[in-house]
């Protein structure tokens, strides 16, 4: 496991979002937003909300595929009795900083539920 992935897993385990792990112009492709979210401040806000919504006692990574500075992390969790399966597709640079995160969620009922919770969380943060 790379140093970046070790830090990523530790941040998930500790339920924190570490903005120092991101480049200033980090790109986040959310399954809920049409255009990518750009910039460490906005991406941090979205990841804090996602961490609060998805990283519950049921959250676990079930599979991991890596290739140099990229990783595909498959996760499962439960939200309001709905099973959620997703992928965190992460790219980082040679300085071990995340440059892009794309998240995919299925099934549609899970994506809808995540969207409801994310909306509430982001509105509460504003």
PDB file of C-alpha atoms in Angstrom:
ATOM      1  CA  UNK A   1       0.000   0.000   0.000  1.00  0.00           C
ATOM      2  CA  UNK A   2       1.326   3.462  -0.865  1.00  0.00           C
ATOM      3  CA  UNK A   3       1.945   6.174   1.689  1.00  0.00           C
ATOM      4  CA  UNK A   4      -0.978   8.156   0.254  1.00  0.00           C
ATOM      5  CA  UNK A   5      -3.370   5.209   0.578  1.00  0.00           C
ATOM      6  CA  UNK A   6      -2.197   4.502   4.121  1.00  0.00           C
ATOM      7  CA  UNK A   7      -2.974   8.113   5.046  1.00  0.00           C
ATOM      8  CA  UNK A   8      -6.333   7.912   3.225  1.00  0.00           C
ATOM      9  CA  UNK A   9      -7.365   4.769   5.109  1.00  0.00           C
ATOM     10  CA  UNK A  10      -6.225   6.308   8.405  1.00  0.00           C
ATOM     11  CA  UNK A  11      -8.296   9.443   7.747  1.00  0.00           C
ATOM     12  CA  UNK A  12     -11.361   7.287   6.992  1.00  0.00           C
ATOM     13  CA  UNK A  13     -10.752   5.222  10.121  1.00  0.00           C
ATOM     14  CA  UNK A  14     -10.376   8.404  12.212  1.00  0.00           C
ATOM     15  CA  UNK A  15     -13.385  10.018  10.464  1.00  0.00           C
ATOM     16  CA  UNK A  16     -11.457  13.130   9.503  1.00  0.00           C
ATOM     17  CA  UNK A  17     -10.927  15.017   6.255  1.00  0.00           C
ATOM     18  CA  UNK A  18      -7.309  16.110   5.909  1.00  0.00           C
ATOM     19  CA  UNK A  19      -7.103  18.977   3.423  1.00  0.00           C
ATOM     20  CA  UNK A  20      -3.287  18.773   3.494  1.00  0.00           C
ATOM     21  CA  UNK A  21      -3.656  15.553   1.483  1.00  0.00           C
ATOM     22  CA  UNK A  22      -5.008  17.578  -1.492  1.00  0.00           C
ATOM     23  CA  UNK A  23      -3.485  19.885  -4.088  1.00  0.00           C
ATOM     24  CA  UNK A  24      -4.956  23.403  -4.146  1.00  0.00           C
ATOM     25  CA  UNK A  25      -6.875  22.728  -7.373  1.00  0.00           C
ATOM     26  CA  UNK A  26      -8.107  19.264  -6.405  1.00  0.00           C
ATOM     27  CA  UNK A  27     -11.040  18.004  -8.485  1.00  0.00           C
ATOM     28  CA  UNK A  28     -13.996  16.149  -6.984  1.00  0.00           C
ATOM     29  CA  UNK A  29     -16.464  14.427  -9.307  1.00  0.00           C
ATOM     30  CA  UNK A  30     -19.558  13.763  -7.233  1.00  0.00           C
ATOM     31  CA  UNK A  31     -22.297  11.389  -8.365  1.00  0.00           C
ATOM     32  CA  UNK A  32     -24.754  14.105  -7.304  1.00  0.00           C
ATOM     33  CA  UNK A  33     -23.318  17.140  -9.110  1.00  0.00           C
ATOM     34  CA  UNK A  34     -23.057  17.555 -12.889  1.00  0.00           C
ATOM     35  CA  UNK A  35     -19.786  19.516 -12.995  1.00  0.00           C
ATOM     36  CA  UNK A  36     -16.636  18.715 -11.028  1.00  0.00           C
ATOM     37  CA  UNK A  37     -16.097  20.613  -7.795  1.00  0.00           C
ATOM     38  CA  UNK A  38     -12.713  22.325  -7.943  1.00  0.00           C
ATOM     39  CA  UNK A  39     -10.503  23.649  -5.170  1.00  0.00           C
ATOM     40  CA  UNK A  40      -9.396  22.427  -1.773  1.00  0.00           C
ATOM     41  CA  UNK A  41     -11.895  24.564   0.193  1.00  0.00           C
ATOM     42  CA  UNK A  42     -15.021  23.370  -1.643  1.00  0.00           C
ATOM     43  CA  UNK A  43     -13.814  19.777  -1.959  1.00  0.00           C
ATOM     44  CA  UNK A  44     -13.045  19.685   1.768  1.00  0.00           C
ATOM     45  CA  UNK A  45     -16.578  20.906   2.516  1.00  0.00           C
ATOM     46  CA  UNK A  46     -18.137  18.174   0.348  1.00  0.00           C
ATOM     47  CA  UNK A  47     -15.880  15.478   1.796  1.00  0.00           C
ATOM     48  CA  UNK A  48     -16.713  16.508   5.367  1.00  0.00           C
ATOM     49  CA  UNK A  49     -20.414  16.178   4.510  1.00  0.00           C
ATOM     50  CA  UNK A  50     -19.864  12.833   2.755  1.00  0.00           C
ATOM     51  CA  UNK A  51     -17.800  11.576   5.682  1.00  0.00           C
ATOM     52  CA  UNK A  52     -20.613  12.490   8.075  1.00  0.00           C
ATOM     53  CA  UNK A  53     -23.241  10.837   5.856  1.00  0.00           C
ATOM     54  CA  UNK A  54     -21.491   7.657   4.684  1.00  0.00           C
ATOM     55  CA  UNK A  55     -18.765   6.873   7.212  1.00  0.00           C
ATOM     56  CA  UNK A  56     -21.009   5.221   9.781  1.00  0.00           C
ATOM     57  CA  UNK A  57     -20.419   1.953  11.701  1.00  0.00           C
ATOM     58  CA  UNK A  58     -21.465  -0.025   8.582  1.00  0.00           C
ATOM     59  CA  UNK A  59     -18.848   1.577   6.315  1.00  0.00           C
ATOM     60  CA  UNK A  60     -16.053  -0.642   5.048  1.00  0.00           C
ATOM     61  CA  UNK A  61     -13.821  -0.944   2.020  1.00  0.00           C
ATOM     62  CA  UNK A  62     -14.310  -4.381   0.498  1.00  0.00           C
ATOM     63  CA  UNK A  63     -11.852  -4.253  -2.388  1.00  0.00           C
ATOM     64  CA  UNK A  64      -8.905  -2.211  -3.585  1.00  0.00           C
ATOM     65  CA  UNK A  65      -7.136  -1.960  -6.933  1.00  0.00           C
ATOM     66  CA  UNK A  66      -4.051   0.204  -7.381  1.00  0.00           C
ATOM     67  CA  UNK A  67      -1.886   1.253 -10.322  1.00  0.00           C
ATOM     68  CA  UNK A  68       0.998   3.642  -9.631  1.00  0.00           C
ATOM     69  CA  UNK A  69      -0.683   6.900  -8.522  1.00  0.00           C
ATOM     70  CA  UNK A  70      -4.282   5.699  -8.840  1.00  0.00           C
ATOM     71  CA  UNK A  71      -6.578   3.567  -6.735  1.00  0.00           C
ATOM     72  CA  UNK A  72     -10.077   2.180  -7.015  1.00  0.00           C
ATOM     73  CA  UNK A  73     -11.556   1.545  -3.568  1.00  0.00           C
ATOM     74  CA  UNK A  74     -14.873  -0.314  -3.463  1.00  0.00           C
ATOM     75  CA  UNK A  75     -16.967   0.360  -0.372  1.00  0.00           C
ATOM     76  CA  UNK A  76     -20.190  -0.744   1.270  1.00  0.00           C
ATOM     77  CA  UNK A  77     -22.280   0.953   3.906  1.00  0.00           C
ATOM     78  CA  UNK A  78     -25.884   1.312   4.968  1.00  0.00           C
ATOM     79  CA  UNK A  79     -27.947   4.493   5.137  1.00  0.00           C
ATOM     80  CA  UNK A  80     -31.464   4.436   6.579  1.00  0.00           C
ATOM     81  CA  UNK A  81     -31.716   0.673   5.952  1.00  0.00           C
ATOM     82  CA  UNK A  82     -30.628   1.070   2.327  1.00  0.00           C
ATOM     83  CA  UNK A  83     -27.546  -0.861   1.219  1.00  0.00           C
ATOM     84  CA  UNK A  84     -25.035   1.428  -0.494  1.00  0.00           C
ATOM     85  CA  UNK A  85     -22.244   0.190  -2.751  1.00  0.00           C
ATOM     86  CA  UNK A  86     -19.749   2.651  -4.122  1.00  0.00           C
ATOM     87  CA  UNK A  87     -16.343   3.345  -5.553  1.00  0.00           C
ATOM     88  CA  UNK A  88     -13.785   5.973  -4.611  1.00  0.00           C
ATOM     89  CA  UNK A  89     -11.562   6.459  -7.662  1.00  0.00           C
ATOM     90  CA  UNK A  90      -8.550   8.433  -6.445  1.00  0.00           C
ATOM     91  CA  UNK A  91      -5.572   9.948  -8.269  1.00  0.00           C
ATOM     92  CA  UNK A  92      -2.598  11.550  -6.512  1.00  0.00           C
ATOM     93  CA  UNK A  93       0.652  13.167  -7.596  1.00  0.00           C
ATOM     94  CA  UNK A  94       4.282  12.360  -6.839  1.00  0.00           C
ATOM     95  CA  UNK A  95       4.076  14.563  -3.730  1.00  0.00           C
ATOM     96  CA  UNK A  96       1.403  12.176  -2.351  1.00  0.00           C
ATOM     97  CA  UNK A  97      -1.383  14.768  -2.706  1.00  0.00           C
ATOM     98  CA  UNK A  98      -4.786  13.981  -4.159  1.00  0.00           C
ATOM     99  CA  UNK A  99      -5.439  15.617  -7.512  1.00  0.00           C
ATOM    100  CA  UNK A 100      -8.783  13.974  -8.330  1.00  0.00           C
ATOM    101  CA  UNK A 101     -11.500  11.988  -6.591  1.00  0.00           C
ATOM    102  CA  UNK A 102     -14.447  10.502  -8.466  1.00  0.00           C
ATOM    103  CA  UNK A 103     -17.195   8.782  -6.500  1.00  0.00           C
ATOM    104  CA  UNK A 104     -19.733   6.345  -7.918  1.00  0.00           C
ATOM    105  CA  UNK A 105     -22.745   5.020  -5.975  1.00  0.00           C
ATOM    106  CA  UNK A 106     -25.356   2.374  -6.688  1.00  0.00           C
ATOM    107  CA  UNK A 107     -28.163   1.377  -6.695  1.00  0.00           C
ATOM    108  CA  UNK A 108     -30.244   4.401  -7.653  1.00  0.00           C
ATOM    109  CA  UNK A 109     -32.244   4.210  -4.412  1.00  0.00           C
ATOM    110  CA  UNK A 110     -28.965   4.505  -2.493  1.00  0.00           C
ATOM    111  CA  UNK A 111     -27.824   7.453  -4.619  1.00  0.00           C
ATOM    112  CA  UNK A 112     -31.152   9.177  -3.969  1.00  0.00           C
ATOM    113  CA  UNK A 113     -30.862   8.592  -0.219  1.00  0.00           C
ATOM    114  CA  UNK A 114     -27.253   9.811  -0.164  1.00  0.00           C
ATOM    115  CA  UNK A 115     -28.369  12.912  -2.075  1.00  0.00           C
ATOM    116  CA  UNK A 116     -31.057  13.686   0.499  1.00  0.00           C
ATOM    117  CA  UNK A 117     -28.617  13.350   3.394  1.00  0.00           C
ATOM    118  CA  UNK A 118     -25.857  15.289   1.624  1.00  0.00           C
ATOM    119  CA  UNK A 119     -28.264  18.128   0.864  1.00  0.00           C
ATOM    120  CA  UNK A 120     -29.287  18.401   4.504  1.00  0.00           C
ATOM    121  CA  UNK A 121     -25.679  18.212   5.692  1.00  0.00           C
ATOM    122  CA  UNK A 122     -24.388  20.820   3.206  1.00  0.00           C
ATOM    123  CA  UNK A 123     -27.272  23.187   3.975  1.00  0.00           C
ATOM    124  CA  UNK A 124     -26.524  22.878   7.692  1.00  0.00           C
ATOM    125  CA  UNK A 125     -22.869  23.732   6.993  1.00  0.00           C
ATOM    126  CA  UNK A 126     -23.730  26.947   5.103  1.00  0.00           C
TER     127      UNK A 126
END
